[in-house]
PDB file of C-alpha atoms and ligand atoms in Angstrom:
ATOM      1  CA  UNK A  18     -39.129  28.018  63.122  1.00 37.00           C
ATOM      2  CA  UNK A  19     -39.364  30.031  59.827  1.00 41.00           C
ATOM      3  CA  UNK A  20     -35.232  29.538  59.376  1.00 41.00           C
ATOM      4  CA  UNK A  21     -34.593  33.288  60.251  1.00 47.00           C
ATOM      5  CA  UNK A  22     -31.085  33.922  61.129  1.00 47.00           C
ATOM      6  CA  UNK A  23     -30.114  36.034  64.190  1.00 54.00           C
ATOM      7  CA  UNK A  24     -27.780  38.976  63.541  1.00 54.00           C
ATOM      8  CA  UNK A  25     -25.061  39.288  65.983  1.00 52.00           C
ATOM      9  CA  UNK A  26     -25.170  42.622  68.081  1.00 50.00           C
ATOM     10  CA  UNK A  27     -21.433  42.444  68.179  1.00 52.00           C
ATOM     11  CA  UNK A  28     -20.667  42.890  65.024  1.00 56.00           C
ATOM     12  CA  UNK A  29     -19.425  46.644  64.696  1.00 56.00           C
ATOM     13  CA  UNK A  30     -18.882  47.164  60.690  1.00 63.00           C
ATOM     14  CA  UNK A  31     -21.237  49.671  58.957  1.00 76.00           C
ATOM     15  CA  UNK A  32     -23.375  47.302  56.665  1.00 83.00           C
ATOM     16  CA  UNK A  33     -23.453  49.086  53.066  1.00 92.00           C
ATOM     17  CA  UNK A  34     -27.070  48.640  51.931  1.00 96.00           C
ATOM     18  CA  UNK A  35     -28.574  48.242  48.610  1.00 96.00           C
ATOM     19  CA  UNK A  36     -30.280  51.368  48.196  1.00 95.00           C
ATOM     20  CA  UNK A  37     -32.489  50.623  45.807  1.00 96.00           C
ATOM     21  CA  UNK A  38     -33.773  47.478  48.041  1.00 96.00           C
ATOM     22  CA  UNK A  39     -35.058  49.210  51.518  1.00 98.00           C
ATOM     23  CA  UNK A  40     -37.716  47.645  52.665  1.00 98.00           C
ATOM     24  CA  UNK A  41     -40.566  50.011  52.557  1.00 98.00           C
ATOM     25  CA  UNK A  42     -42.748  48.609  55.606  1.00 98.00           C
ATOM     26  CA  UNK A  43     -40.580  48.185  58.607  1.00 98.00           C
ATOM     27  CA  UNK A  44     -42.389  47.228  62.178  1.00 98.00           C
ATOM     28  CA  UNK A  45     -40.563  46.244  65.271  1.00 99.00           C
ATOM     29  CA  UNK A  46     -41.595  44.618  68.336  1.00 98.00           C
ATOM     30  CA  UNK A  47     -39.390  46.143  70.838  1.00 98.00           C
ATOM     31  CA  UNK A  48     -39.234  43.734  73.382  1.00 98.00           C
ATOM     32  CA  UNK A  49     -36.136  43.442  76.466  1.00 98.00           C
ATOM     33  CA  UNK A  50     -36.654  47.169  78.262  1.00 98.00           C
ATOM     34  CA  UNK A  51     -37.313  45.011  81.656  1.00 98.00           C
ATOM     35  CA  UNK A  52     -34.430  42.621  81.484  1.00 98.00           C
ATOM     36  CA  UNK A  53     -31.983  45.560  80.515  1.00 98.00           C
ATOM     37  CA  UNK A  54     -33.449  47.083  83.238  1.00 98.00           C
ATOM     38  CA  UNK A  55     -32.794  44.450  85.415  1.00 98.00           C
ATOM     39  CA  UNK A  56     -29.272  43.688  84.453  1.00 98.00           C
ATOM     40  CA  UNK A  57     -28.610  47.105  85.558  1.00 98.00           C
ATOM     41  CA  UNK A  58     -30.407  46.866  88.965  1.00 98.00           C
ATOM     42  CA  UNK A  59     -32.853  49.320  87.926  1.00 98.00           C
ATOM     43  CA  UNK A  60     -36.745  49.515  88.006  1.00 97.00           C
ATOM     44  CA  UNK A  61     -38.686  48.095  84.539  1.00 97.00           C
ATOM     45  CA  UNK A  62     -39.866  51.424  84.127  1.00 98.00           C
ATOM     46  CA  UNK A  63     -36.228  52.520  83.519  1.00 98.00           C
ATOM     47  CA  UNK A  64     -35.711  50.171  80.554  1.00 98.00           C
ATOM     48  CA  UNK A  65     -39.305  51.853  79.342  1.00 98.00           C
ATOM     49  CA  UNK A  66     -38.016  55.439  79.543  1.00 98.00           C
ATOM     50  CA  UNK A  67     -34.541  54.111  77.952  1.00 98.00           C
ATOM     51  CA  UNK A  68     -36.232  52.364  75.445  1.00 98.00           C
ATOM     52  CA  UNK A  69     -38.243  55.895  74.271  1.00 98.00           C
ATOM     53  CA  UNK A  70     -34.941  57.199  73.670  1.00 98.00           C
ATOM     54  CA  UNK A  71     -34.314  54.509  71.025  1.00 98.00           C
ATOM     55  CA  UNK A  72     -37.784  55.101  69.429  1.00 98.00           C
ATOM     56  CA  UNK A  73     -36.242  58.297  68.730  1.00 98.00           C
ATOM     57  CA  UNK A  74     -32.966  57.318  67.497  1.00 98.00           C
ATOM     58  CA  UNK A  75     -34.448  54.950  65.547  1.00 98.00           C
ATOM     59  CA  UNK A  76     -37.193  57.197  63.778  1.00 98.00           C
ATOM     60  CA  UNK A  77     -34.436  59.266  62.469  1.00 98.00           C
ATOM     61  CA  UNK A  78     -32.459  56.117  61.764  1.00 98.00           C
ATOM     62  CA  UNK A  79     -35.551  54.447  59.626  1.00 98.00           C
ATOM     63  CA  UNK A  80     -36.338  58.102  57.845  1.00 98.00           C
ATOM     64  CA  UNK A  81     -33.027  58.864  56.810  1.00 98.00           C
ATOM     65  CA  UNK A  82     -32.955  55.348  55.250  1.00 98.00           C
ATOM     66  CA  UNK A  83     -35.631  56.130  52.851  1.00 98.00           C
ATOM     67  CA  UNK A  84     -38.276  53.800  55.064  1.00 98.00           C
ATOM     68  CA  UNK A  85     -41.877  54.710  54.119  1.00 98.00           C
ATOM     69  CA  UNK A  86     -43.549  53.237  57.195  1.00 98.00           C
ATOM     70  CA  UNK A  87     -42.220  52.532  60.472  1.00 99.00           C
ATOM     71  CA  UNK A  88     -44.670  50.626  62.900  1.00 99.00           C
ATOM     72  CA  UNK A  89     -43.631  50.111  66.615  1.00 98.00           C
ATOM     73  CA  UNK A  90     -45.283  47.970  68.792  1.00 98.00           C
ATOM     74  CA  UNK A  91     -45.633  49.936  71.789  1.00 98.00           C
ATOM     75  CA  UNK A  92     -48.430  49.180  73.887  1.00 98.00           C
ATOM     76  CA  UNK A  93     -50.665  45.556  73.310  1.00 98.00           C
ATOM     77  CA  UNK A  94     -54.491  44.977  73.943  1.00 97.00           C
ATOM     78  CA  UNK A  95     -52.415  42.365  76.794  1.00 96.00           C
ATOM     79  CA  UNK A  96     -50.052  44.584  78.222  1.00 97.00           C
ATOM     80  CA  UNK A  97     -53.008  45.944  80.797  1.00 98.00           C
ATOM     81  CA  UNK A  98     -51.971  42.619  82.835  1.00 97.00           C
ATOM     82  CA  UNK A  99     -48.844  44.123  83.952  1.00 97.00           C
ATOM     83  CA  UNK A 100     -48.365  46.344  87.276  1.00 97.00           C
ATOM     84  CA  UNK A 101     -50.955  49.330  88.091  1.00 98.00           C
ATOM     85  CA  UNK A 102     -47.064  50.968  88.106  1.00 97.00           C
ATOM     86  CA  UNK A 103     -46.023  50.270  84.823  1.00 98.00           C
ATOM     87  CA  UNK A 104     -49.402  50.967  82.768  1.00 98.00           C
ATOM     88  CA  UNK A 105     -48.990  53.950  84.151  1.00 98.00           C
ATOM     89  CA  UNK A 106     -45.550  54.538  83.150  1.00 98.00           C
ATOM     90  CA  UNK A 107     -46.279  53.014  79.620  1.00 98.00           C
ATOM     91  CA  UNK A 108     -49.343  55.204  79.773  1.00 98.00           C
ATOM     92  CA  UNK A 109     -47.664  58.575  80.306  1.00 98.00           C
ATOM     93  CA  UNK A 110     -44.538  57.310  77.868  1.00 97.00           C
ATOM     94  CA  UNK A 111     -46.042  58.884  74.046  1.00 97.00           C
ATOM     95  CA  UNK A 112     -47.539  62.320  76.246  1.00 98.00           C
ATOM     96  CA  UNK A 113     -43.527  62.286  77.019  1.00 97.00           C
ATOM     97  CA  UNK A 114     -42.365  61.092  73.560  1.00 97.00           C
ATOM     98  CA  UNK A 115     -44.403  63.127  71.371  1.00 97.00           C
ATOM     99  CA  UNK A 116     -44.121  66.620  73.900  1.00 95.00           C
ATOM    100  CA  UNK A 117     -40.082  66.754  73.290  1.00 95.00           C
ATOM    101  CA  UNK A 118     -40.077  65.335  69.652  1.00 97.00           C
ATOM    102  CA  UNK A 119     -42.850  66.166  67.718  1.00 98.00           C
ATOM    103  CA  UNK A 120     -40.399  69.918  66.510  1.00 98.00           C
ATOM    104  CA  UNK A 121     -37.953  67.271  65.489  1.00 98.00           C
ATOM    105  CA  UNK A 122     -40.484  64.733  63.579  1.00 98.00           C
ATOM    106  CA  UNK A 123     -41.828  68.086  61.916  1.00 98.00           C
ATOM    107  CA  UNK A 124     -37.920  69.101  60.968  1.00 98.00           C
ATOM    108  CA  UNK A 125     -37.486  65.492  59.532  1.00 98.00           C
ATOM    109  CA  UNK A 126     -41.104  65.451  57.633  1.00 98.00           C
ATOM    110  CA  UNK A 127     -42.105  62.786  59.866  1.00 98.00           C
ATOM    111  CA  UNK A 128     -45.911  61.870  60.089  1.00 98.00           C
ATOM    112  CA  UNK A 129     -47.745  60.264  63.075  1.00 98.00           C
ATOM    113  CA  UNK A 130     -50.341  57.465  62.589  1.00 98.00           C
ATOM    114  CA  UNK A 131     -51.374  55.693  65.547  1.00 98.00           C
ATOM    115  CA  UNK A 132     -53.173  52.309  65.149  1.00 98.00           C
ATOM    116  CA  UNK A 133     -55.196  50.627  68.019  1.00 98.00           C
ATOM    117  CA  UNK A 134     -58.332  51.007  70.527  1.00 98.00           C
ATOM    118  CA  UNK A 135     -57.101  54.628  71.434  1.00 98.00           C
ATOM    119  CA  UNK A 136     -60.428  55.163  72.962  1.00 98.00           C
ATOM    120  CA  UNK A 137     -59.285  52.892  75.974  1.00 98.00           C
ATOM    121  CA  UNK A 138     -56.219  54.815  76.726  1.00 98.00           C
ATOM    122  CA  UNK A 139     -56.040  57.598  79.570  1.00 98.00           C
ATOM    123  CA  UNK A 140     -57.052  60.927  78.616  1.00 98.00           C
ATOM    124  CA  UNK A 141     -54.385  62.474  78.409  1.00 98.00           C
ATOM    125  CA  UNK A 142     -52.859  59.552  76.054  1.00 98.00           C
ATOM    126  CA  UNK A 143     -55.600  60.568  73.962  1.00 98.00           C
ATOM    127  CA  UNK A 144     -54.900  64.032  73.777  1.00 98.00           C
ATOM    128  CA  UNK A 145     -51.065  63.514  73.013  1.00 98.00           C
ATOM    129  CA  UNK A 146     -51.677  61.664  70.477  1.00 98.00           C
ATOM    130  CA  UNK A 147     -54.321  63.232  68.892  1.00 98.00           C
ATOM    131  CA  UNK A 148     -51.673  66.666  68.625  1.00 98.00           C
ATOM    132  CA  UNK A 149     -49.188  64.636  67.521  1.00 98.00           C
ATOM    133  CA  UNK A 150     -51.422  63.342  64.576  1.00 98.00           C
ATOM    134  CA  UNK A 151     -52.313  67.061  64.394  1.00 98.00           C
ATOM    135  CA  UNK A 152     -49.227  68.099  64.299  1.00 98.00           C
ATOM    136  CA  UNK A 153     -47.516  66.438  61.662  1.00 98.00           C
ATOM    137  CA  UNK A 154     -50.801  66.033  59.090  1.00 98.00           C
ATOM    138  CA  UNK A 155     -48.673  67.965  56.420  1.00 98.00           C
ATOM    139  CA  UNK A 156     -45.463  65.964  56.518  1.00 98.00           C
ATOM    140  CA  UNK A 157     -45.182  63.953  53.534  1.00 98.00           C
ATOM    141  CA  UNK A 158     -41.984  61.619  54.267  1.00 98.00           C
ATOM    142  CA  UNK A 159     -42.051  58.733  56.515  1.00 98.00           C
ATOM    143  CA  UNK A 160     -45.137  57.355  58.665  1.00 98.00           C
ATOM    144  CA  UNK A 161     -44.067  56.578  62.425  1.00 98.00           C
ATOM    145  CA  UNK A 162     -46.805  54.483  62.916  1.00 98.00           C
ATOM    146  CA  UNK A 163     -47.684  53.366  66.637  1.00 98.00           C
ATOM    147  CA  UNK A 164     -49.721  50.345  68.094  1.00 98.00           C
ATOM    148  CA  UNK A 165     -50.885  51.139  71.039  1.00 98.00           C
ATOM    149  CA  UNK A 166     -53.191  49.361  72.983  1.00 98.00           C
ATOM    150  CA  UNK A 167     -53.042  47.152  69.894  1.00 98.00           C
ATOM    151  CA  UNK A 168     -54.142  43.326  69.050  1.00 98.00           C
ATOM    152  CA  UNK A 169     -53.643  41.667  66.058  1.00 98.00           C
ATOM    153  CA  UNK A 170     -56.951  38.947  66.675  1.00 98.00           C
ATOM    154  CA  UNK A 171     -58.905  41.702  67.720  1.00 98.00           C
ATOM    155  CA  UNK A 172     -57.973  43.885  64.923  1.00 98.00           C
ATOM    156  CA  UNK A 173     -59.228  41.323  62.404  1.00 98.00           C
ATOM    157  CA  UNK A 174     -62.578  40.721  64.768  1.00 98.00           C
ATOM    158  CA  UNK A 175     -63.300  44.154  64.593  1.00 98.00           C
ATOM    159  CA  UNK A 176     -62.573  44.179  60.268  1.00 98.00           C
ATOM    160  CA  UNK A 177     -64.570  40.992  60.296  1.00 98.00           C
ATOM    161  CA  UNK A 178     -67.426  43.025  62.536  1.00 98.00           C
ATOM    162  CA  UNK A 179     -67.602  45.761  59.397  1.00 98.00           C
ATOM    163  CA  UNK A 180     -67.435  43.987  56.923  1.00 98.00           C
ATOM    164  CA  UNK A 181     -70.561  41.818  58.314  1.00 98.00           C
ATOM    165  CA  UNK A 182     -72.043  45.671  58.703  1.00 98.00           C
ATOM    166  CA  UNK A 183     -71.834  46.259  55.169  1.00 98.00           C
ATOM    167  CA  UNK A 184     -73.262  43.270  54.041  1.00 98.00           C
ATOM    168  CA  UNK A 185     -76.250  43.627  56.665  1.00 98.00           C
ATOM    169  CA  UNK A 186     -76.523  47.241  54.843  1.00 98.00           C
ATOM    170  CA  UNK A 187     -76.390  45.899  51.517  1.00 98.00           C
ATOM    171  CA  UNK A 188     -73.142  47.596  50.648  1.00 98.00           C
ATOM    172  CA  UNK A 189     -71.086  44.765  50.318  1.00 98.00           C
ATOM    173  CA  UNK A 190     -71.681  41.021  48.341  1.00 98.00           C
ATOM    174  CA  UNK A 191     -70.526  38.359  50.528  1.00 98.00           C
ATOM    175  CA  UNK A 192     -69.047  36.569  47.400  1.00 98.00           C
ATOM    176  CA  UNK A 193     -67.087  40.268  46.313  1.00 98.00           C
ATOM    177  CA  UNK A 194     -65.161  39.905  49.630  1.00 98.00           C
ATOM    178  CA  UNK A 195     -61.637  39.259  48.914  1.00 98.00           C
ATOM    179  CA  UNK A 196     -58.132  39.860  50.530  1.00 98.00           C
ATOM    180  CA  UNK A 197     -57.775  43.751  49.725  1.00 98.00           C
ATOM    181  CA  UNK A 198     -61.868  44.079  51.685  1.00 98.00           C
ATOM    182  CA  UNK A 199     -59.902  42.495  54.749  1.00 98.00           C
ATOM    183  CA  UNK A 200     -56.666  44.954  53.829  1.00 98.00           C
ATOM    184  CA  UNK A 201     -58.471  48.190  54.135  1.00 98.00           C
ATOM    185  CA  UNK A 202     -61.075  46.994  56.583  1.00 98.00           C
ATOM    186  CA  UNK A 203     -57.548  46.476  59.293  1.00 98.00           C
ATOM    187  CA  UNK A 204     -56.118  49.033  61.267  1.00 98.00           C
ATOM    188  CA  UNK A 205     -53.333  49.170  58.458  1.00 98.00           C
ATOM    189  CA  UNK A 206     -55.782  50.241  55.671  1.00 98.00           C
ATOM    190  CA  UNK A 207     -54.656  53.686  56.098  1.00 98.00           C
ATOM    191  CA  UNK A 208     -51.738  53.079  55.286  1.00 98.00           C
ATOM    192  CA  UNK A 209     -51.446  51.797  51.681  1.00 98.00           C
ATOM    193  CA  UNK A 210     -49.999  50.798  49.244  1.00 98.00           C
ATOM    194  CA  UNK A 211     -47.853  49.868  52.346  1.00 98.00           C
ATOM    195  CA  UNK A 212     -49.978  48.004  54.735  1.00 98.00           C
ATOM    196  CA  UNK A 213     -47.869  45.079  54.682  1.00 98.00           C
ATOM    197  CA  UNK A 214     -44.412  44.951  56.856  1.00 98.00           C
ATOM    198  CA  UNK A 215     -41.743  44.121  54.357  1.00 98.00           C
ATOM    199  CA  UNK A 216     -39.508  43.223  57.386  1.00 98.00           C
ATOM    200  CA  UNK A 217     -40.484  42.479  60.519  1.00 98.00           C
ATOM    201  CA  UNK A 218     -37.413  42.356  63.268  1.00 98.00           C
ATOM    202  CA  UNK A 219     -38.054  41.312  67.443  1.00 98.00           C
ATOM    203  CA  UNK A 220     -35.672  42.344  70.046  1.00 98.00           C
ATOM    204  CA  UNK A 221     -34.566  40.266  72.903  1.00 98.00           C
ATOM    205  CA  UNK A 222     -33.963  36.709  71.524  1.00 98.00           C
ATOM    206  CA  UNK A 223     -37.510  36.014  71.779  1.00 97.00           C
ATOM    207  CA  UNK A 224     -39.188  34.706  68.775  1.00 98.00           C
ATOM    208  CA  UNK A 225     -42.691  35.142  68.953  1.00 96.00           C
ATOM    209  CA  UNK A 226     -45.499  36.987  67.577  1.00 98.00           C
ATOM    210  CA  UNK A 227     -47.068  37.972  69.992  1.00 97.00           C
ATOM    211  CA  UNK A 228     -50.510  38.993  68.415  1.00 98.00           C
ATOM    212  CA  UNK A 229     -48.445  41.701  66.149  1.00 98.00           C
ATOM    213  CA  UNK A 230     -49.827  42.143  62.783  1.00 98.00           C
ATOM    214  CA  UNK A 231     -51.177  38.525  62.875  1.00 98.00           C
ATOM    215  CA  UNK A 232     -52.702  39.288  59.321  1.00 98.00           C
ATOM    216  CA  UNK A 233     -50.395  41.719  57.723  1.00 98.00           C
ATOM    217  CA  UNK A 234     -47.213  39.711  58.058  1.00 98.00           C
ATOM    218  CA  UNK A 235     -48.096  36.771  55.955  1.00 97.00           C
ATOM    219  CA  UNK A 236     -45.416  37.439  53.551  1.00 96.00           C
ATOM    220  CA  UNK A 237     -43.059  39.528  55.746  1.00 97.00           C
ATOM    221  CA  UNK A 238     -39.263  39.133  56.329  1.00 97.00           C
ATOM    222  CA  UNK A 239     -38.358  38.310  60.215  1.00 98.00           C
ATOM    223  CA  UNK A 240     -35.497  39.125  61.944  1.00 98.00           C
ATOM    224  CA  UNK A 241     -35.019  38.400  65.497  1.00 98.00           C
ATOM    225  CA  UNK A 242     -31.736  40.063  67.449  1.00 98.00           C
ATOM    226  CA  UNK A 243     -30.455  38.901  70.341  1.00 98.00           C
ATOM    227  CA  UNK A 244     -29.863  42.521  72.294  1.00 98.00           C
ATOM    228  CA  UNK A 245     -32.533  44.419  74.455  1.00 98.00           C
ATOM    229  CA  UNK A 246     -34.405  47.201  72.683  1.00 98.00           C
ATOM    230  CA  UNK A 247     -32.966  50.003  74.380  1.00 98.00           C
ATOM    231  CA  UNK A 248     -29.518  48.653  72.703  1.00 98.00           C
ATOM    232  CA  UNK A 249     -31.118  48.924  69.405  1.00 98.00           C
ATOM    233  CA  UNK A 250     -29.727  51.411  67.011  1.00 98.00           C
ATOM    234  CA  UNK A 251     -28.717  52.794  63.611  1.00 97.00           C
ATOM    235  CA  UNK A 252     -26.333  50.180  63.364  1.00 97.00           C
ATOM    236  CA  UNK A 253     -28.328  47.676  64.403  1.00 98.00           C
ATOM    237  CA  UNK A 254     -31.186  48.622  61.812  1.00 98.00           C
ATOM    238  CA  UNK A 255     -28.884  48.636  59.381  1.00 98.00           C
ATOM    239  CA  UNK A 256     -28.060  45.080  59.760  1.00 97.00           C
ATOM    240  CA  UNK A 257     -31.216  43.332  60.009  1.00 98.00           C
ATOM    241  CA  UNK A 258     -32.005  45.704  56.793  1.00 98.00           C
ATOM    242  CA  UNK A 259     -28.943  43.726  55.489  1.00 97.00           C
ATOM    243  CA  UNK A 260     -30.262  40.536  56.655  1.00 97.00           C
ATOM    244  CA  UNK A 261     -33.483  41.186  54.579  1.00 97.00           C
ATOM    245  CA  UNK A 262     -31.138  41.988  51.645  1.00 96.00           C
ATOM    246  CA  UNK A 263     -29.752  38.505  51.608  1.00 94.00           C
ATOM    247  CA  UNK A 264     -33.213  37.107  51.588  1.00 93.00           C
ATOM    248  CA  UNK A 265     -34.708  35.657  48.655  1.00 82.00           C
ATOM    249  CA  UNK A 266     -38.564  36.648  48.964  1.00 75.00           C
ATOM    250  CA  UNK A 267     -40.765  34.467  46.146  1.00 79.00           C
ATOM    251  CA  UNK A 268     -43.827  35.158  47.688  1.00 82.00           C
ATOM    252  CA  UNK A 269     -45.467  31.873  46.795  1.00 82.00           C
ATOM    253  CA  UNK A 270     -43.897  31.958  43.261  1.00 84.00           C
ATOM    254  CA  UNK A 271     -40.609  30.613  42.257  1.00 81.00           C
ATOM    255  CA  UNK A 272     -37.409  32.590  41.575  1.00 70.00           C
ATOM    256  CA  UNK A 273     -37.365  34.907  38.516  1.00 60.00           C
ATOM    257  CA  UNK A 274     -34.657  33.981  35.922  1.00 52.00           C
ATOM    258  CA  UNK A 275     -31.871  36.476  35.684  1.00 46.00           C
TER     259      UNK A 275
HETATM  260  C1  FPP B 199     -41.502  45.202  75.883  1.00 60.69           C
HETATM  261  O1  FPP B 199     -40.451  45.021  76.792  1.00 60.69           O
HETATM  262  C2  FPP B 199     -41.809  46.595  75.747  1.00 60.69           C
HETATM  263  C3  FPP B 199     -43.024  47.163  75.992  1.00 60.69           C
HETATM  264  C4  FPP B 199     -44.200  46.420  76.406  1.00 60.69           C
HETATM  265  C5  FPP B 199     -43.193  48.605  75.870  1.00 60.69           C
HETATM  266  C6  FPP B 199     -42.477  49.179  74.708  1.00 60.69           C
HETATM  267  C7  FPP B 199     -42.412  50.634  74.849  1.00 60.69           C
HETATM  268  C8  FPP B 199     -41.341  51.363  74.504  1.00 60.69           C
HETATM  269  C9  FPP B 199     -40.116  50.822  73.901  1.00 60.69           C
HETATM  270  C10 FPP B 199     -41.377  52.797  74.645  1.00 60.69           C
HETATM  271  C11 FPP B 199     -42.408  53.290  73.715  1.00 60.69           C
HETATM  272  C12 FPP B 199     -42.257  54.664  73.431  1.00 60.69           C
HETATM  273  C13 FPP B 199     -43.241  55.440  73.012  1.00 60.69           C
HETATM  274  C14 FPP B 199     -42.897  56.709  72.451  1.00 60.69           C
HETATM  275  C15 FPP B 199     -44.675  55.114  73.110  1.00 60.69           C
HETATM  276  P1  FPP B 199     -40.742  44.253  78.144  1.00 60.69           P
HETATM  277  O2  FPP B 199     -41.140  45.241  79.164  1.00 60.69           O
HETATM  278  O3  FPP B 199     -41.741  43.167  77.897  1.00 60.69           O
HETATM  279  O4  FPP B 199     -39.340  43.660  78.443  1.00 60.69           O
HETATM  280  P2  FPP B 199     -39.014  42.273  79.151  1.00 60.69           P
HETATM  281  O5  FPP B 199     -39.507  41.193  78.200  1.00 60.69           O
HETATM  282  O6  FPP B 199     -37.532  42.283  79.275  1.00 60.69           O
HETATM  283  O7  FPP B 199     -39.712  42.269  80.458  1.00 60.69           O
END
């Protein structure tokens, strides 16, 4: 246990925010579209194409809030183990996503960034994503950034694979490798000076990692909610923002005197 506190999906007040202490790097695992799905009788595929909705809802939620990077877990190197159905499903999800709300990411100066072994995913997964990176190169405000077909101990294999390339081509010293070579050699170099999640929140009542950001959250924030993604909204956000308000993060160090 890290001594996270849950926030309470009940609670309707607006939480006023600190504006001047958003977290910058946001990433969510979005876990509970199958059990909402089941509570309602419906197929897990249902809760999927409920819980896209939220992605969008969110986005909008997360820009508007001044968020620099948003990273969504949507699709893990593990996730292949499930039904030949709901790959598939999962699969065709971001060709759906990104071909009714790319006009709208554009409109809110949204850009895409996906992070992952894209090269495994269908074809046509490819090719969505590849226009939606397309698509929203010139927007300059937040960075929806997607795992898909992501794995946090692969991700630092494959660093750990070039960075042994570079020393095999004599362009890196073994004894110059530090924390910021294993930084931009992850999936998340791209995105600095905010590779790191500030806050990292899980839906569902589980609390797990589930091979998310294994590296990159060393120092992060988590909040874990006891509601199914496809509950998750603005208010929602907005608390476990809150939550990360109250925090006190030292980092290793000790608390600065006032
Ligand atoms: C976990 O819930 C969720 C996933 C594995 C998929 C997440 C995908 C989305 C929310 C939609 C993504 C949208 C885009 C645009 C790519 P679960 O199925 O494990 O739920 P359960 O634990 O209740 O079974």
């Amino acid at each position: 246990m890290f001594g996270q506190k849950k926030t309470t999906s009940t609670d309707t007040t607006v939480m006023s925010l600190d504006e001047t202490r958003i977290p910058k790097h946001v990433a969510i695992i979005m876990d509970g579209n199958g059990r909402w799905a089941q509570k309602r009788h419906l197929p897990r595929v249902a809760g999927h194409k409920e819980g896209m909705n939220t992605v969008k809802k969110v986005t909008i939620a997360a820009s508007h809030l001044g968020i620099k990077v948003l990273t969504l877990y949507a699709f893990s190197t593990e996730n292949w183990k499930r039904s030949d159905n709901e790959v598939n499903y999962l699969m065709q999800l971001p060709v759906d996503f990104f071909d009714t709300f790319v006009p709208d990411l554009v409109k809110e100066n949204v850009r895409v960034n996906v992070m992952g072994y894209t090269e495994q995913l269908p074809q046509k997964t490819q090719r969505a994503v590849r226009n939606a990176i397309a698509d929203t190169a010139d927007c300059t405000g937040m960075v929806l950034n997607f795992a898909l077909n992501y794995g946090g101990q692969a991700e630092i294999v494959t660093a750990v694979q070039k960075i042994a390339q570079k020393v095999v081509d004599g362009e890196q010293q073994i004894a110059d490798i530090t924390t910021k070579t294993v930084d931009d050699a992850l999936m998340t170099g791209s995105l600095a000076p905010y590779n790191n999640p500030d806050l990292l929140i899980r839906t569902s009542g589980e609390e797990r990692i589930s091979n998310f950001l294994l590296w990159q959250i060393a120092y992060s924030e988590l909040v874990f909610t006891d509601g199914y993604w496809p509950d998750f909204d603005d208010a929602e956000l907005r608390r476990c923002i809150h939550e990360f308000q109250q925090r006190d993060r030292r980092f290793g160090g000790v608390k600065q005197k006032k």
